[in-house]
Coordinates of C-alpha atoms in Angstrom, one line a residue:
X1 CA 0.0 0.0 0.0
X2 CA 2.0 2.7 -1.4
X3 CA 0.8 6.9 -1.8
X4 CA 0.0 7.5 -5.2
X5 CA -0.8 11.0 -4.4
X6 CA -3.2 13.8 -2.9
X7 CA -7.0 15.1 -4.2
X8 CA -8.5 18.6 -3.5
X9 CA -12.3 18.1 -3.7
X10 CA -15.3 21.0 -2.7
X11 CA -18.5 18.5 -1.3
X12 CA -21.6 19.7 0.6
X13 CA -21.9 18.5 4.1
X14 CA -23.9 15.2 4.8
X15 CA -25.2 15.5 0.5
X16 CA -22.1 14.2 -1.1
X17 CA -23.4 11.8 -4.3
X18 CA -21.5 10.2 -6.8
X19 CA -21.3 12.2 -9.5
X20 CA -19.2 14.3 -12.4
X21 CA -17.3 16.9 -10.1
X22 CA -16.5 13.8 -7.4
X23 CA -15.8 11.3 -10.4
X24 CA -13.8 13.3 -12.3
X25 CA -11.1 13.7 -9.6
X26 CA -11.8 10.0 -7.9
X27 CA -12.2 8.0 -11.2
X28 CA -8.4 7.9 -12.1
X29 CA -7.5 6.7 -9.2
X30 CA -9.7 4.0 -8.8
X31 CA -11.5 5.0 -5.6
X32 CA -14.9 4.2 -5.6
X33 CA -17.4 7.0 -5.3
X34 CA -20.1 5.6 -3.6
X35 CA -18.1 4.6 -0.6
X36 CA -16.4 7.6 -0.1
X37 CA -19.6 9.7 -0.6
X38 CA -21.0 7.3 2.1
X39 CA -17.9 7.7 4.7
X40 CA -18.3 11.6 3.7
X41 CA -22.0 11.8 4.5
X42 CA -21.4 10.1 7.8
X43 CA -18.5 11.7 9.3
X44 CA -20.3 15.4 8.5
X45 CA -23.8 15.1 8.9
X46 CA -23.7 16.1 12.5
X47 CA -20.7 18.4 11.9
X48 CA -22.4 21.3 9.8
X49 CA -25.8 22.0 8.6
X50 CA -26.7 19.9 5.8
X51 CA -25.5 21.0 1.9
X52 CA -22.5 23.5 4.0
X53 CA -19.8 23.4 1.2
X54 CA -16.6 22.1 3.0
X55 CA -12.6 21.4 1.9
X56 CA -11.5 17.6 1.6
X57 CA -8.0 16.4 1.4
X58 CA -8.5 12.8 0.1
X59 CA -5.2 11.0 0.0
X60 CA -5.2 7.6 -2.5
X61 CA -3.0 4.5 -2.3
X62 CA -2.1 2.1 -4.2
X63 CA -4.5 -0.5 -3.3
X64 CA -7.3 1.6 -4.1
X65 CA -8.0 2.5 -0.5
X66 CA -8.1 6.2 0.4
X67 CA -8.4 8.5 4.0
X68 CA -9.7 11.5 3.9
X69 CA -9.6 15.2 6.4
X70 CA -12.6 17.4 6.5
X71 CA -11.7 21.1 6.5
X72 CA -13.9 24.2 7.7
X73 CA -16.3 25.8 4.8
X74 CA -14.3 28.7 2.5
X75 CA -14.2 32.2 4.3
X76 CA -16.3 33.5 2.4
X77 CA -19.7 31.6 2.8
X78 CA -19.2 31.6 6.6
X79 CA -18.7 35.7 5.6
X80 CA -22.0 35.8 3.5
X81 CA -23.7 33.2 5.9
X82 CA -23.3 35.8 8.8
X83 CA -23.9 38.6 7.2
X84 CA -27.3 37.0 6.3
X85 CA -26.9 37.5 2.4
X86 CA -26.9 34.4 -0.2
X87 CA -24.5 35.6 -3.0
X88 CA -21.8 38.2 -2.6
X89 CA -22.2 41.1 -5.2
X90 CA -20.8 41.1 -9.3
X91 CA -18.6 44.0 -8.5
X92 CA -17.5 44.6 -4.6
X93 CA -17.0 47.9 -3.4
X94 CA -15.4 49.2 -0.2
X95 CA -17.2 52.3 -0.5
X96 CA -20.8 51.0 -0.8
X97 CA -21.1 48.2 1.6
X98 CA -23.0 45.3 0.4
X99 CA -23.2 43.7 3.7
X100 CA -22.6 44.1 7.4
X101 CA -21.0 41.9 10.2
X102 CA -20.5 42.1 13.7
X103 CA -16.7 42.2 15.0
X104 CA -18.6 38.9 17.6
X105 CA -19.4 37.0 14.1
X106 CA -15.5 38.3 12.9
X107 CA -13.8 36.0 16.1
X108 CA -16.9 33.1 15.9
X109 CA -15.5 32.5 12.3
X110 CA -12.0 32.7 12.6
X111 CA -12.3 30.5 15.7
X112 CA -13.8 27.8 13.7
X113 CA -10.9 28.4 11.3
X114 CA -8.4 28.5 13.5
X115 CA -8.9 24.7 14.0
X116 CA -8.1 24.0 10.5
X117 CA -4.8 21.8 10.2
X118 CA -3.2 24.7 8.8
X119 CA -4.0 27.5 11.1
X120 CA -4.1 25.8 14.1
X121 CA -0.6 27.4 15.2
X122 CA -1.7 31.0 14.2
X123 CA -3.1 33.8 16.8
X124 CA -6.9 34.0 17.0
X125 CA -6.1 37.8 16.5
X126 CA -4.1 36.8 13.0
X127 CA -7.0 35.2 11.7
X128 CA -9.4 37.4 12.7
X129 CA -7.6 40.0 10.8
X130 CA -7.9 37.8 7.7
X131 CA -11.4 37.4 7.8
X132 CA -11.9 40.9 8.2
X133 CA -9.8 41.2 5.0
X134 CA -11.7 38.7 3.3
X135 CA -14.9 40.5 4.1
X136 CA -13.5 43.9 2.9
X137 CA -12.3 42.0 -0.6
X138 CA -16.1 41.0 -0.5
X139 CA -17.8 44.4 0.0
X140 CA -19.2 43.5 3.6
X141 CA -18.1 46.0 6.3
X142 CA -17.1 44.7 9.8
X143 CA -19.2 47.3 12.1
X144 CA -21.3 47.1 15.4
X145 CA -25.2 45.9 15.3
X146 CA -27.3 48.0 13.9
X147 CA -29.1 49.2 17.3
X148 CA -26.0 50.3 18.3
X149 CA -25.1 52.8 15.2
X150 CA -28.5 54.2 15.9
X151 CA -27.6 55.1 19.3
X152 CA -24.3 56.8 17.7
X153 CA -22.0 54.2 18.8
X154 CA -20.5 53.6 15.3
X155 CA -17.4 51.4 15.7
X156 CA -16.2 50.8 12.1
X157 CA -13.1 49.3 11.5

C-alpha cells in the first residue's frame, strides 16, 4: 500500500453523491465514489448543517483504498452566511457596503478556522484579521449591530 498522491475536492456537508465533479477527480485513481460519498456523509452530517460546502483532502493508495480530512467551509460563505446574504455582489466595493458583520461573528468564524490543520498554530487575532480582510475584498463592512449605530456608537473598523 503505497501513496499515489493527494485530491482537492469541494463536497456539501452530509449530501455528497457520486457524480461528475467527485468522479472526475476519484475516477483515475480507482476509488470508488459511492463509498467515499458514504464515509463523507457520515463523518459530516452532525458536523455542519446539511449541503454546508466544505474542503476535503483525500489521499489515495495504491490498493485503491483512500483517507480523507474534513476542513472548515471557505471564508467567504461563513462571511455571507453571517452577514445574512446568499450571494456576494458582481462588483464589490469598499465604498458601498454590500453587507454588514458584527466584530462577535468576525472571532466566531475565525475560531472555527483556527482549527483547521493549517491554522491551528496562528493567533486568533491573526486570523481574525484575515477574515476581516476577506470580508473587505467581498464588500461587507465589519461594524457594530445596527441598534448600536442608531444610538451613535459607530465602531467601524
Amino acid at each position: 500500500m503505497s501513496f499515489l498522491r493527494h485530491v482537492k475536492l469541494r463536497v456539501p456537508s452530509g449530501s455528497a453523491r457520486p457524480g461528475p465533479a467527485i468522479g472526475q477527480a476519484l475516477g483515475p485513481l480507482g476509488i470508488n465514489m459511492a463509498e467515499f460519498c458514504k464515509q463523507f456523509n457520515e463523518k459530516t452530517e452532525s458536523m455542519y448543517e446539511k449541503g454546508t460546502p466544505l474542503g476535503v483532502r483525500l489521499s489515495a493508495f495504491s490498493d485503491r483504498s483512500f483517507k480523507f480530512d474534513v476542513r472548515s467551509p471557505p471564508t467567504s460563505y461563513l462571511i455571507l452566511k453571517a452577514a445574512g446574504m446568499e450571494k456576494g455582489p458582481a462588483q464589490p466595493s469598499p465604498e458601498r457596503a454590500s453587507g454588514y458583520i458584527t466584530p462577535e461573528a468576525v472571532y466566531e468564524i475565525a475560531r472555527l478556522k483556527q482549527k483547521d490543520e493549517m491554522r491551528w498554530h496562528l493567533p486568533l487575532e491573526g486570523v481574525a484579521r484575515s477574515v476581516v480582510g476577506t470580508a473587505r475584498s467581498m464588500g461587507v463592512q465589519v461594524r457594530e449591530a445596527q441598534d448600536d449605530l442608531e444610538e451613535g456608537k459607530s465602531v467601524e473598523k
